[in-house]
Coordinates of C-alpha atoms in Angstrom, one line a residue:
Chain R
M369 CA -12.1 70.9 0.4
S370 CA -11.4 67.3 -0.6
T371 CA -14.1 64.9 -2.3
L372 CA -14.8 63.2 1.4
G373 CA -16.8 66.8 2.5
P374 CA -15.3 69.3 4.7
Q375 CA -12.8 67.8 7.3
T376 CA -11.1 71.2 8.8
L377 CA -12.1 73.4 11.6
G378 CA -12.5 76.2 8.5
E379 CA -14.4 74.3 6.3
L380 CA -16.7 72.7 9.0
G381 CA -17.6 75.9 10.9
E382 CA -18.2 76.0 14.6
A383 CA -21.2 75.0 15.1
A384 CA -20.4 71.7 12.9
V385 CA -17.3 70.9 14.9
L386 CA -19.2 71.4 18.0
A387 CA -22.1 68.8 16.6
R388 CA -19.2 66.3 15.9
I389 CA -17.2 66.8 19.2
F390 CA -19.7 66.8 22.2
P391 CA -21.2 63.5 21.7
R392 CA -17.7 61.8 22.4
L393 CA -17.0 63.8 25.4
P394 CA -17.8 62.4 28.9
E395 CA -21.0 63.2 31.3
S396 CA -20.4 64.6 34.5
G397 CA -22.6 63.2 37.7
A398 CA -22.3 66.6 39.3
T399 CA -24.4 68.0 36.1
I400 CA -27.3 70.0 36.3
L401 CA -27.3 71.6 33.1
G402 CA -24.6 70.6 30.7
P403 CA -23.2 72.5 27.6
G404 CA -25.3 74.5 25.4
D405 CA -26.5 77.5 27.2
D406 CA -24.4 80.4 28.5
A407 CA -22.9 78.4 31.2
A408 CA -23.2 75.3 32.9
V409 CA -24.9 74.3 36.4
L410 CA -22.7 72.1 38.7
R411 CA -23.8 70.7 41.9
A412 CA -21.5 71.3 44.8
P413 CA -23.2 68.9 47.4
D414 CA -20.9 70.2 50.4
G415 CA -21.5 73.9 49.5
R416 CA -17.9 74.2 48.4
F417 CA -16.2 73.4 45.1
V418 CA -12.7 72.6 44.6
V419 CA -11.3 74.5 41.0
T420 CA -7.7 74.5 39.4
T421 CA -6.5 75.9 35.8
D422 CA -3.7 74.1 33.6
T423 CA -2.9 75.0 29.9
M424 CA -1.0 72.9 27.3
I425 CA 0.6 75.2 24.4
H426 CA 2.3 73.5 21.2
G427 CA 5.6 74.1 21.5
P428 CA 6.9 74.3 25.2
D429 CA 4.2 71.5 26.6
F430 CA 3.4 69.5 23.7
R431 CA 4.5 68.1 19.9
L432 CA 2.1 67.1 17.8
A433 CA 4.6 64.9 16.0
W434 CA 5.0 63.4 19.7
S435 CA 1.5 63.1 20.9
T436 CA -1.5 61.4 19.4
P437 CA -4.6 63.7 19.7
H438 CA -5.5 60.8 22.2
D439 CA -2.7 61.6 24.3
L440 CA -3.6 65.7 24.5
G441 CA -7.1 64.8 25.6
W442 CA -5.7 62.5 28.1
K443 CA -3.0 64.4 29.7
A444 CA -4.7 67.9 29.7
A445 CA -7.6 66.0 32.1
A446 CA -5.0 64.1 33.6
T447 CA -2.8 66.8 35.1
N448 CA -5.5 69.0 35.5
L449 CA -7.2 66.3 37.7
A450 CA -3.9 65.7 39.8
D451 CA -4.0 69.0 40.9
I452 CA -7.9 68.6 42.6
A453 CA -6.9 64.8 43.9
A454 CA -3.9 66.8 45.7
M455 CA -6.5 68.9 47.9
G456 CA -8.2 65.4 49.1
A457 CA -11.1 66.5 46.7
Q458 CA -12.8 63.9 44.3
P459 CA -12.6 65.1 40.4
T460 CA -16.1 65.8 39.2
A461 CA -16.1 67.9 36.2
L462 CA -13.8 69.4 33.4
V463 CA -14.3 72.7 31.2
V464 CA -11.8 73.0 28.1
A465 CA -11.2 75.8 25.9
L466 CA -9.6 75.0 22.7
A467 CA -7.8 77.0 20.2
A468 CA -6.3 75.7 17.1
P469 CA -5.2 76.7 13.9
A470 CA -8.6 76.8 11.1
D471 CA -6.5 74.2 9.0
T472 CA -6.3 71.5 11.6
D473 CA -8.5 68.3 10.9
I474 CA -11.4 67.6 12.9
A475 CA -10.2 64.0 13.4
V476 CA -7.4 66.3 15.8
L477 CA -10.0 67.4 18.1
E478 CA -12.3 64.2 17.9
G479 CA -8.7 62.3 19.4
I480 CA -8.6 64.9 21.7
A481 CA -12.2 64.4 23.0
D482 CA -11.9 60.7 23.3
G483 CA -8.7 61.3 25.6
L484 CA -10.6 63.3 27.7
R485 CA -13.5 60.9 28.0
D486 CA -11.2 57.6 28.6
A487 CA -8.9 59.8 30.7
C488 CA -12.2 60.6 32.7
E489 CA -13.5 57.4 32.5
A490 CA -10.1 55.5 33.7
L491 CA -8.7 57.9 36.3
A492 CA -11.7 59.7 37.9
P493 CA -14.9 57.9 36.9
G494 CA -18.1 60.2 37.4
C495 CA -16.2 62.8 36.4
G496 CA -16.9 64.8 33.1
V497 CA -16.8 67.6 30.5
V498 CA -19.5 70.3 31.4
G499 CA -18.6 73.0 28.9
G500 CA -16.0 74.9 26.9
D501 CA -15.1 77.4 24.0
L502 CA -13.5 76.8 20.6
S503 CA -11.4 79.6 19.3
S504 CA -9.2 80.2 16.0
S505 CA -5.4 80.1 16.8
A506 CA -1.9 80.0 15.3
T507 CA -0.8 78.0 18.4
F508 CA -2.4 74.8 19.5
T509 CA -3.3 75.4 23.0
I510 CA -5.6 73.2 25.5
A511 CA -7.2 75.5 28.7
V512 CA -8.7 73.3 31.3
T513 CA -10.2 74.1 34.1
A514 CA -11.2 71.3 36.3
F515 CA -13.5 70.7 39.5
G516 CA -13.5 68.6 42.7
D517 CA -15.9 67.9 45.5
L518 CA -14.3 67.8 49.1
E519 CA -17.4 65.5 50.4
G520 CA -17.3 67.7 53.7
R521 CA -14.0 67.1 54.2
D522 CA -11.6 69.8 55.0
A523 CA -8.6 70.1 52.1
V524 CA -5.6 69.1 52.3
L525 CA -2.9 71.8 52.1
R526 CA 0.7 72.3 51.5
S527 CA 1.2 74.0 55.1
G528 CA -0.2 71.1 57.5
A529 CA 3.4 68.9 57.7
R530 CA 4.5 68.5 61.2
P531 CA 7.9 67.4 62.5
G532 CA 7.7 63.5 63.2
D533 CA 5.5 62.9 60.2
V534 CA 6.5 60.5 57.1
L535 CA 7.0 61.8 54.2
A536 CA 4.9 59.7 50.8
V537 CA 4.5 59.0 47.5
S538 CA 2.2 57.5 45.1
G539 CA 2.8 57.1 41.5
A540 CA 6.2 56.6 40.1
L541 CA 8.8 60.0 40.2
D542 CA 10.9 59.6 37.4
L543 CA 9.3 57.4 34.3
A544 CA 7.7 60.7 32.8
A545 CA 11.1 63.0 32.9
R546 CA 13.0 59.7 31.1
G547 CA 10.2 59.6 28.4
L548 CA 10.9 63.3 27.5
E549 CA 14.6 62.6 28.0
L550 CA 14.2 59.8 25.6
L551 CA 11.9 61.8 23.2
F552 CA 14.6 64.6 23.0
E553 CA 17.6 61.9 22.2
R554 CA 15.6 59.6 19.9
A555 CA 12.7 60.7 18.5
V556 CA 13.8 63.8 16.5
D557 CA 15.6 63.9 12.7
D558 CA 19.2 64.6 12.1
S559 CA 18.6 68.6 12.3
G560 CA 16.8 67.9 16.0
A561 CA 13.3 68.5 14.8
A562 CA 10.4 66.3 16.7
D563 CA 10.0 63.3 14.0
A564 CA 6.6 61.3 14.5
A565 CA 7.9 58.2 12.5
R566 CA 10.8 57.5 15.3
A567 CA 8.2 58.6 18.0
I568 CA 6.3 55.7 17.1
A569 CA 8.7 53.4 16.9
L570 CA 10.6 54.6 20.4
R571 CA 7.2 54.3 22.3
A572 CA 7.3 50.6 21.2
E573 CA 10.6 50.1 22.7
F574 CA 10.2 52.2 26.1
A575 CA 6.0 52.4 26.4
A576 CA 6.5 52.7 30.0
E577 CA 8.6 55.8 30.3
L578 CA 6.6 57.2 26.8
D579 CA 3.2 56.8 28.5
A580 CA 3.9 58.3 31.8
Q581 CA 5.4 61.4 29.4
L582 CA 2.7 61.6 27.1
A583 CA -0.4 60.1 28.5
P584 CA 0.0 60.1 32.5
R585 CA -2.0 57.9 34.9
P586 CA -1.4 59.9 37.8
P587 CA -3.1 57.8 40.8
L588 CA -6.2 60.0 41.3
L589 CA -7.9 58.2 43.4
D590 CA -5.4 58.3 46.0
G591 CA -5.5 61.7 46.4
P592 CA -9.2 61.5 48.4
A593 CA -7.8 58.3 49.9
A594 CA -5.0 60.5 51.6
A595 CA -7.4 62.9 52.9
R596 CA -9.5 60.0 54.7
G597 CA -6.4 58.7 55.9
G598 CA -5.2 61.6 57.7
A599 CA -2.4 63.0 55.6
T600 CA -1.3 66.3 56.9
A601 CA 0.2 67.7 53.9
M602 CA -0.2 66.8 50.2
L603 CA 0.6 68.5 46.4
D604 CA 0.7 67.0 43.1
V605 CA 4.8 66.7 42.1
S606 CA 4.5 68.4 38.7
D607 CA 7.6 70.8 39.0
G608 CA 10.2 67.5 40.1
L609 CA 10.3 66.2 43.7
A610 CA 12.9 68.6 44.7
I611 CA 11.2 71.9 44.0
D612 CA 7.7 69.9 45.2
A613 CA 9.0 68.7 48.6
R614 CA 11.0 72.2 49.5
R615 CA 7.1 74.3 48.5
I616 CA 5.7 71.5 51.5
A617 CA 8.6 72.4 53.8
T618 CA 8.2 76.3 53.1
A619 CA 4.4 76.0 53.6
S620 CA 4.5 74.0 56.7
G621 CA 7.9 75.8 58.3
V622 CA 9.7 72.5 58.5
R623 CA 12.4 70.5 56.7
L624 CA 11.9 67.6 54.6
D625 CA 14.5 64.8 54.4
I626 CA 14.3 62.5 51.6
D627 CA 15.9 58.8 51.6
S628 CA 17.9 58.5 48.8
T629 CA 17.5 54.7 48.8
A630 CA 13.8 55.0 48.6
L631 CA 13.7 56.7 45.1
E632 CA 14.0 54.7 41.8
S633 CA 16.5 56.6 40.2
P634 CA 18.4 60.2 40.5
T635 CA 16.0 61.4 38.1
S636 CA 13.5 60.9 41.0
L637 CA 14.8 64.1 42.6
T638 CA 14.4 66.6 39.4
G639 CA 12.7 64.9 36.8
G640 CA 9.0 67.2 36.2
E641 CA 5.7 66.2 35.2
A642 CA 5.5 62.9 37.4
H643 CA 2.1 64.1 38.5
A644 CA 2.5 61.7 41.7
L645 CA 1.2 62.5 44.8
L646 CA 3.5 63.8 47.5
A647 CA 1.8 64.0 51.0
T648 CA 3.0 63.5 54.7
F649 CA 0.9 61.6 57.2
P650 CA 1.4 61.3 61.5
P651 CA 3.6 58.4 61.8
E652 CA 1.2 56.1 63.3
V653 CA -1.4 55.5 60.4
P654 CA -1.4 53.0 57.4
L655 CA -0.5 54.6 54.8
P656 CA -3.5 54.1 52.0
G657 CA -3.8 53.3 48.4
G658 CA -0.3 53.2 46.6
F659 CA 1.1 55.5 49.1
R660 CA 5.3 54.3 50.2
V661 CA 7.6 56.4 52.5
I662 CA 10.3 57.9 50.6
G663 CA 11.5 60.1 54.1
H664 CA 10.4 62.1 57.1
V665 CA 9.5 65.5 58.1
R666 CA 12.1 67.2 60.5
E667 CA 12.4 70.2 62.2
G668 CA 14.0 72.9 60.5
E669 CA 13.5 74.5 56.9
G670 CA 14.1 73.6 53.1
L671 CA 15.1 70.1 51.8
S672 CA 17.4 67.5 52.8
V673 CA 18.9 64.1 51.3
D674 CA 19.7 61.4 53.8
G675 CA 20.3 64.6 56.0
I676 CA 22.5 66.6 53.7
P677 CA 20.5 69.9 52.8
Y678 CA 20.1 69.8 49.0
D679 CA 20.0 73.4 47.4
A680 CA 20.4 72.8 43.5
R681 CA 17.1 74.1 42.2
G682 CA 15.9 70.8 40.3
G683 CA 12.9 70.8 38.1
W684 CA 11.7 73.5 35.3
D685 CA 10.4 77.3 34.8
P686 CA 8.5 77.9 31.7
Y687 CA 9.9 81.0 30.9
V688 CA 13.4 80.7 32.5
D689 CA 13.9 77.4 30.6
G690 CA 12.3 78.7 27.9
V691 CA 11.4 76.4 24.8
R692 CA 12.9 73.2 24.4
Chain M
M390 CA 18.2 92.7 30.0
S391 CA 18.4 96.4 30.7
T392 CA 20.0 98.4 33.8
L393 CA 16.8 98.6 35.0
G394 CA 16.7 95.3 36.1
P395 CA 15.1 92.1 34.3
Q396 CA 11.5 93.2 33.0
T397 CA 10.5 90.5 30.3
L398 CA 8.8 87.2 31.6
G399 CA 11.9 85.4 30.6
E400 CA 14.1 87.3 32.4
L401 CA 11.9 87.4 35.8
G402 CA 10.9 83.4 35.5
E403 CA 7.9 82.3 36.9
A404 CA 7.7 82.9 40.6
A405 CA 9.1 86.5 40.5
V406 CA 6.2 86.8 37.6
L407 CA 3.4 85.9 40.2
A408 CA 4.9 87.7 42.9
R409 CA 4.1 90.6 40.8
I410 CA 1.0 90.2 39.6
F411 CA -0.9 88.4 42.6
P412 CA -1.1 91.9 45.0
R413 CA -2.9 93.7 41.9
L414 CA -5.7 90.8 41.8
P415 CA -9.3 91.4 42.6
E416 CA -10.0 89.3 45.9
S417 CA -13.1 86.9 45.7
G418 CA -15.6 87.2 48.5
A419 CA -16.7 83.7 47.6
T420 CA -13.1 82.6 48.7
I421 CA -12.5 79.9 51.2
L422 CA -8.9 79.1 50.0
G423 CA -6.9 81.4 47.5
P424 CA -4.0 81.3 44.8
G425 CA -1.1 79.5 46.3
D426 CA -2.0 75.6 46.8
D427 CA -2.7 72.9 44.1
A428 CA -6.1 74.3 43.6
A429 CA -8.3 77.2 45.3
V430 CA -11.8 76.5 47.3
L431 CA -14.6 78.5 46.8
R432 CA -17.9 78.6 48.2
A433 CA -21.3 77.5 47.0
P434 CA -23.9 78.8 49.5
D435 CA -27.0 77.1 47.5
G436 CA -24.9 73.5 46.5
R437 CA -24.6 74.5 42.8
F438 CA -22.3 77.2 41.1
V439 CA -22.2 78.7 37.4
V440 CA -19.4 77.9 35.1
T441 CA -18.6 79.1 31.6
T442 CA -15.0 79.8 29.6
D443 CA -14.4 82.0 26.7
T444 CA -10.8 83.1 25.1
M445 CA -9.0 85.5 24.0
I446 CA -6.7 85.3 21.0
H447 CA -4.3 87.8 19.5
G448 CA -5.1 87.9 15.6
P449 CA -8.7 86.8 16.0
D450 CA -10.0 88.6 19.1
F451 CA -7.7 91.3 19.9
R452 CA -4.6 93.4 18.7
L453 CA -2.1 94.5 20.8
A454 CA -1.9 97.8 18.7
W455 CA -5.4 99.1 19.3
S456 CA -6.1 97.2 23.0
T457 CA -4.1 98.2 26.3
P458 CA -3.2 95.7 28.7
H459 CA -6.0 97.4 30.8
D460 CA -8.6 97.0 28.4
L461 CA -7.3 93.1 27.6
G462 CA -8.1 92.2 31.3
W463 CA -11.2 94.3 31.4
K464 CA -12.4 92.8 28.5
A465 CA -11.6 88.9 29.5
A466 CA -13.1 89.7 33.0
A467 CA -16.6 91.2 31.5
T468 CA -17.2 88.9 28.5
N469 CA -17.2 86.2 30.8
L470 CA -18.9 87.7 33.6
A471 CA -21.5 88.4 31.1
D472 CA -22.1 84.5 30.4
I473 CA -22.6 84.3 34.0
A474 CA -25.3 87.0 34.4
A475 CA -27.0 86.1 31.1
M476 CA -27.8 82.7 33.5
G477 CA -29.4 85.2 36.1
A478 CA -26.1 84.3 38.5
Q479 CA -24.2 86.7 40.6
P480 CA -20.5 86.7 39.4
T481 CA -18.3 85.5 41.8
A482 CA -14.8 84.5 40.9
L483 CA -12.6 84.0 38.1
V484 CA -9.7 81.8 37.0
V485 CA -7.3 83.3 34.4
A486 CA -4.7 81.2 32.2
L487 CA -2.5 83.5 30.9
A488 CA 0.1 82.5 27.4
A489 CA 2.6 85.2 26.8
P490 CA 5.7 85.2 24.2
A491 CA 8.9 85.1 27.0
D492 CA 9.6 88.6 25.8
T493 CA 6.9 90.1 26.4
D494 CA 7.1 92.8 29.5
I495 CA 6.0 92.6 33.4
A496 CA 4.2 95.8 32.5
V497 CA 1.8 94.0 30.2
L498 CA 0.8 91.2 32.8
E499 CA 0.6 94.0 35.2
G500 CA -1.8 96.1 33.2
I501 CA -3.9 92.8 32.7
A502 CA -4.3 92.3 36.2
D503 CA -5.2 96.2 36.6
G504 CA -8.1 95.4 34.2
L505 CA -9.4 92.4 35.7
R506 CA -9.4 94.2 39.1
D507 CA -10.9 97.4 37.7
A508 CA -13.8 95.3 35.6
C509 CA -14.6 93.1 38.6
E510 CA -14.9 96.1 40.8
A511 CA -16.8 98.4 38.3
L512 CA -19.2 95.3 36.9
A513 CA -19.6 92.9 40.0
P514 CA -18.1 94.4 43.3
G515 CA -16.8 90.9 45.4
C516 CA -15.8 89.1 42.4
G517 CA -12.3 88.4 42.2
V518 CA -9.5 86.0 40.6
V519 CA -9.2 82.9 42.8
G520 CA -6.3 81.5 40.9
G521 CA -4.6 81.0 37.3
D522 CA -1.6 79.7 35.0
L523 CA 0.9 81.7 33.2
S524 CA 2.5 79.4 30.4
S525 CA 5.3 80.6 27.4
S526 CA 3.5 80.7 23.8
A527 CA 4.3 82.0 20.6
T528 CA 0.7 83.3 20.6
F529 CA -0.8 86.0 23.5
T530 CA -3.6 83.8 25.2
I531 CA -6.1 84.6 28.0
A532 CA -8.0 81.6 29.0
V533 CA -10.9 83.0 31.5
T534 CA -13.1 80.7 33.5
A535 CA -16.2 82.1 35.6
F536 CA -18.1 81.3 38.3
G537 CA -21.8 82.6 39.7
D538 CA -23.9 82.2 42.5
L539 CA -27.4 81.5 41.7
E540 CA -28.6 82.9 45.6
G541 CA -31.2 80.1 45.3
R542 CA -33.0 80.9 42.4
D543 CA -33.7 78.8 39.4
A544 CA -31.1 79.2 36.4
V545 CA -32.4 81.4 33.4
L546 CA -32.0 79.1 30.2
R547 CA -32.6 79.8 26.4
S548 CA -35.9 77.4 26.6
G549 CA -38.0 79.2 28.3
A550 CA -39.6 82.0 26.2
R551 CA -43.4 81.8 25.8
P552 CA -45.7 83.6 22.9
G553 CA -47.1 86.2 24.1
D554 CA -43.8 87.1 26.4
V555 CA -42.1 90.6 25.4
L556 CA -38.5 90.8 24.2
A557 CA -36.1 93.0 25.9
V558 CA -32.6 94.1 26.0
S559 CA -30.3 95.7 28.6
G560 CA -26.8 97.6 27.1
A561 CA -26.3 98.5 23.5
L562 CA -26.5 96.6 20.6
D563 CA -24.6 98.4 17.9
L564 CA -21.4 100.3 19.5
A565 CA -19.2 97.5 20.1
A566 CA -19.6 96.3 16.3
R567 CA -19.5 100.0 14.8
G568 CA -16.4 100.5 17.2
L569 CA -14.3 97.5 15.6
E570 CA -15.4 98.7 12.3
L571 CA -14.0 102.1 13.1
L572 CA -10.9 100.1 14.2
F573 CA -10.3 98.6 10.9
E574 CA -11.2 101.4 8.2
R575 CA -9.2 104.4 10.6
A576 CA -6.7 102.6 12.8
V577 CA -4.8 100.6 10.5
D578 CA -1.4 101.8 8.3
D579 CA -1.4 102.2 4.7
S580 CA -0.4 98.1 4.6
G581 CA -4.0 97.3 6.4
A582 CA -2.1 96.3 9.5
A583 CA -2.9 97.4 13.2
D584 CA -2.0 100.8 13.8
A585 CA -1.5 102.3 17.5
A586 CA -0.7 106.0 17.2
R587 CA -4.1 106.0 14.8
A588 CA -5.7 103.9 17.4
I589 CA -5.3 105.9 20.4
A590 CA -6.3 109.5 18.0
L591 CA -9.5 107.5 16.8
R592 CA -10.4 106.7 20.5
A593 CA -10.3 110.0 21.9
E594 CA -12.8 111.0 19.0
F595 CA -15.2 108.1 18.9
A596 CA -14.8 107.0 22.7
A597 CA -18.4 105.5 23.4
E598 CA -17.7 102.8 20.3
L599 CA -14.0 101.9 20.9
D600 CA -14.8 101.6 24.6
A601 CA -17.6 99.0 24.0
Q602 CA -15.5 97.1 21.5
L603 CA -12.4 97.4 23.5
A604 CA -13.3 97.5 27.2
P605 CA -16.6 96.9 27.1
R606 CA -19.2 97.5 30.3
P607 CA -21.8 94.9 30.3
P608 CA -24.7 95.3 32.3
L609 CA -24.0 92.4 34.7
L610 CA -26.3 93.3 37.5
D611 CA -29.2 93.5 35.1
G612 CA -28.8 89.4 35.1
P613 CA -29.8 88.4 38.2
A614 CA -32.1 91.3 38.4
A615 CA -33.7 89.7 35.5
A616 CA -34.1 86.5 37.2
R617 CA -35.5 88.1 40.4
G618 CA -37.9 89.9 38.2
G619 CA -39.3 86.8 36.0
A620 CA -37.4 86.5 33.1
T621 CA -38.6 83.4 31.3
A622 CA -35.6 83.2 28.8
M623 CA -32.0 85.4 28.8
L624 CA -28.7 85.2 26.8
D625 CA -25.6 87.2 26.2
V626 CA -25.3 88.9 23.1
S627 CA -22.1 87.7 21.9
D628 CA -22.4 86.7 18.0
G629 CA -25.2 89.4 17.3
L630 CA -28.8 89.8 17.6
A631 CA -29.9 88.0 14.8
I632 CA -27.8 84.7 15.5
D633 CA -28.7 84.9 19.5
A634 CA -32.4 85.7 19.1
R635 CA -32.7 82.9 17.0
R636 CA -31.1 80.6 19.6
I637 CA -33.6 81.3 22.2
A638 CA -36.3 81.2 19.6
T639 CA -35.3 77.5 18.7
A640 CA -34.4 76.5 22.3
S641 CA -37.8 77.8 23.3
G642 CA -39.7 76.2 20.2
V643 CA -41.3 80.0 19.7
R644 CA -40.9 82.8 17.1
L645 CA -39.0 86.0 18.1
D646 CA -40.6 89.1 16.3
I647 CA -38.1 92.3 17.0
D648 CA -39.7 95.8 16.1
S649 CA -37.2 97.7 13.9
T650 CA -38.4 101.0 15.2
A651 CA -36.6 100.0 18.9
L652 CA -33.2 99.0 17.3
E653 CA -30.4 101.7 17.6
S654 CA -29.3 101.2 14.0
P655 CA -29.3 98.3 11.6
T656 CA -25.8 97.2 13.0
S657 CA -28.0 96.7 16.1
L658 CA -29.6 93.3 14.7
T659 CA -26.1 91.8 12.9
G660 CA -23.0 93.5 15.1
G661 CA -21.0 91.0 17.4
E662 CA -19.7 91.2 20.6
A663 CA -22.3 93.5 22.2
H664 CA -22.6 91.6 25.6
A665 CA -26.0 93.0 26.0
L666 CA -28.6 90.5 28.1
L667 CA -31.0 89.7 25.8
A668 CA -34.6 88.3 27.9
T669 CA -38.2 87.3 27.7
F670 CA -40.4 88.7 30.2
P671 CA -44.1 87.6 30.6
P672 CA -46.3 90.7 29.6
E673 CA -47.5 91.6 32.8
V674 CA -44.2 92.3 34.8
P675 CA -42.1 95.4 35.0
L676 CA -39.0 95.6 33.3
P677 CA -36.2 95.2 36.0
G678 CA -33.2 97.6 35.5
G679 CA -31.7 98.8 32.1
F680 CA -34.2 96.4 30.2
R681 CA -36.3 97.7 26.9
V682 CA -38.4 96.3 24.9
I683 CA -37.2 95.6 21.5
G684 CA -39.9 93.1 19.9
H685 CA -42.1 89.8 21.3
V686 CA -42.7 86.2 21.7
R687 CA -45.0 84.8 18.8
E688 CA -46.0 80.9 18.5
G689 CA -44.0 79.4 15.3
E690 CA -40.3 79.4 14.7
G691 CA -37.2 81.3 13.9
L692 CA -36.8 85.4 13.8
S693 CA -38.7 88.0 12.4
V694 CA -38.4 91.9 11.8
D695 CA -41.3 93.6 11.9
G696 CA -43.2 90.6 11.0
I697 CA -41.2 89.1 8.1
P698 CA -39.1 86.2 8.3
Y699 CA -35.5 87.1 8.6
D700 CA -33.3 84.5 7.4
A701 CA -30.0 85.9 6.8
R702 CA -27.1 84.8 8.9
G703 CA -25.6 88.1 10.6
G704 CA -22.4 87.7 12.7
W705 CA -19.6 85.8 13.0
D706 CA -18.1 82.3 13.2
P707 CA -14.3 81.9 14.3
Y708 CA -13.7 79.3 11.6
V709 CA -15.6 80.4 8.6
D710 CA -15.1 83.7 8.9
G711 CA -11.1 83.4 9.9
V712 CA -8.9 85.7 11.0
R713 CA -9.8 89.3 10.0

C-alpha cells in the first residue's frame, strides 16, 4: 500500500471500488430501478426488449499496452450497442460484468467507467449502465449485455433481403482493420510484444485508423433510422464485409453482389471490427442517414463481387485464428 | 487432432461449436426472436423487465477439478436466477457469455449447456437461453445475464422492511458453505491442489453439502410466491446471512434481530453462496412456500442475534479475501 492510500482493487475491496465507480457511470432513461438491489428494473414501453451480449478479453480482443482504460469502456459499449442498432432498435441500457486481477489500479476501472459514459453520451444519448458485477480474475475481461427498444416497430432481421433491393452501408469498412494492422506492425517492440510508447506515437500519426480500432464510433442512430426508412435486412459488420454479407445472403435466400468501385480499399471486404451497419433497402426508398450504396441484391445464393462469385472466407474466427 | 475428429474449440472453430451447443440449450417462453441474429427479442408483458448479471471465474469461483461441466452450467443459471427471484420476479431468460481456452474439449461446453438446460427445467420451468457469446481466454469464465417478469407486481426491494415484520428464510443457509469447507479440507492433494478423484469420493459421502455448493437449488418459485404473499423486503443470501441481513437493515432503516435457535448451525450466520431467499413479512400474513421464521424486524439499525448487537463482518469479499 503506497503512502497515497489504497489504490488497487485488492487493497480497496469490492464495496469501496463500486462506490468509486458508480458515480461515473451514465444513467439510463429506461431505468425504473437502478443498481443497488439484487437486480435492476427497466422500462420496455412496447412490451418487448432487444438483448445482445459480447465480451472483450485481454489478449485476443485488446491489449492494455495499446488501449487506454477509456478506450476499453468506450469500445465495450460501442460494439454491443451496434448489435442493438443493427436490429433497428434504439439502445437503452447496458449491464457490465468486469473481471480484473486484484493488483489492478482503481484508476483503470475509473477510466473504463468514463469510457462507458462518454460512448453512451456521444453515440446513444439516453443509454446508460443499469447494473454490473465485479470479479477477480487472472485475465482482464469485460462482458457487456446491451438492451434496446424497438419503439413499436418490427425488428430488422438478416432474412428480409429481396432481389432488386440495394445493398448499403453506413460507417467505414476498412479503418478499424487497418488500425489493427498498423498496431501489429509498428506498436510492438523488437520481440513482437505490444509496446505502449510506440502505440501512443502511432496514434498521433494515424488517428483515424487507430481510433476506429481502439474506440470505434459505429453510426448507432442509423440503425433505427434504417428501420424507419424501410430497411428489409440489416446487421452489424463485425467479422468482415464478406463474412457478414454472406450471412444476409444465406438468411434471406438471395445473392448479394458488391460493387468493388464502391469500396474504399481491398481491406473493406475482409477487415474485421468495422462495426458499420450493412442493410438492404427497396430500390425506390431514399437512403437514410449515412447509408451509401455498395451493391445489389440478386436472385441466387452467396456473395459475388462485380458479378463474380467470391468464395474466400475473409475475416476472423476467435478459435480457428487464435490469439494474435 | 485425434483420429476421432476435431474435439477442441480451437479445432472445431466458433461456428461448429455453436452448432453443437445450440440444440442443447433450453428455450425461453418469452422468446420473440431467439439466437442467430445480431440480438434477441423478448417479451416484457407488463412493459418492464428485471435484469441482473453475475460471473463465475475459474479460480475464485470454481475449480474444474471439483465441478463437472454440468455443475457449472447449473450453478451459473441457478445463482443468476436467484437474483431475479429475489426481486419477486418470475425468471424468463438468460444470455450466456462463455470464455474458454482454445484447447478446451467441446464436451465441456456441451456439459455446461446441459447444466443450463436442466437447471432451468428443474428450478424455473419456461426459462431458457436466448443468446450468448463465445470467446477464447486463458481463464475459463462464464458470465450470465438473467431476466425476469414482475407479472404486473411491484418489485420487492431491500428497503421495505418495517418494525414488527417477521424475518424469514427459504432454503438452507449453511450447506453450501459446509460443502466448500469440505472441498478445501478433503478434496485436495498433498500440495493443497484441487483433486478430482478425491472430490468425487467426497461427493458420494457428503452429497447434500457438495451439491449445495456445486449445483445449488435455490427456491426460485418462492420469490414470486413471497411477492404475492406480501413480502415487504427480500434478497438473495449470497455473501452470508450476516452481511446480507445487514443490507436489508441498512436499506430499510431498521434493525434485524435473528433468533439463533432458528439457525441450523453457526455456519448459517456467515456461510456464503447459500442462495436462500431472505425476506420480511408483516406479522399477520401466512408465510408462503418454504419460508420459515428466523427473527424479527425491530426499530434501530444493524444486526443483532438474540437481541445482542452482531458486528463481525462475516462472509467473503472477492478482492479483500482474494483467491482461495
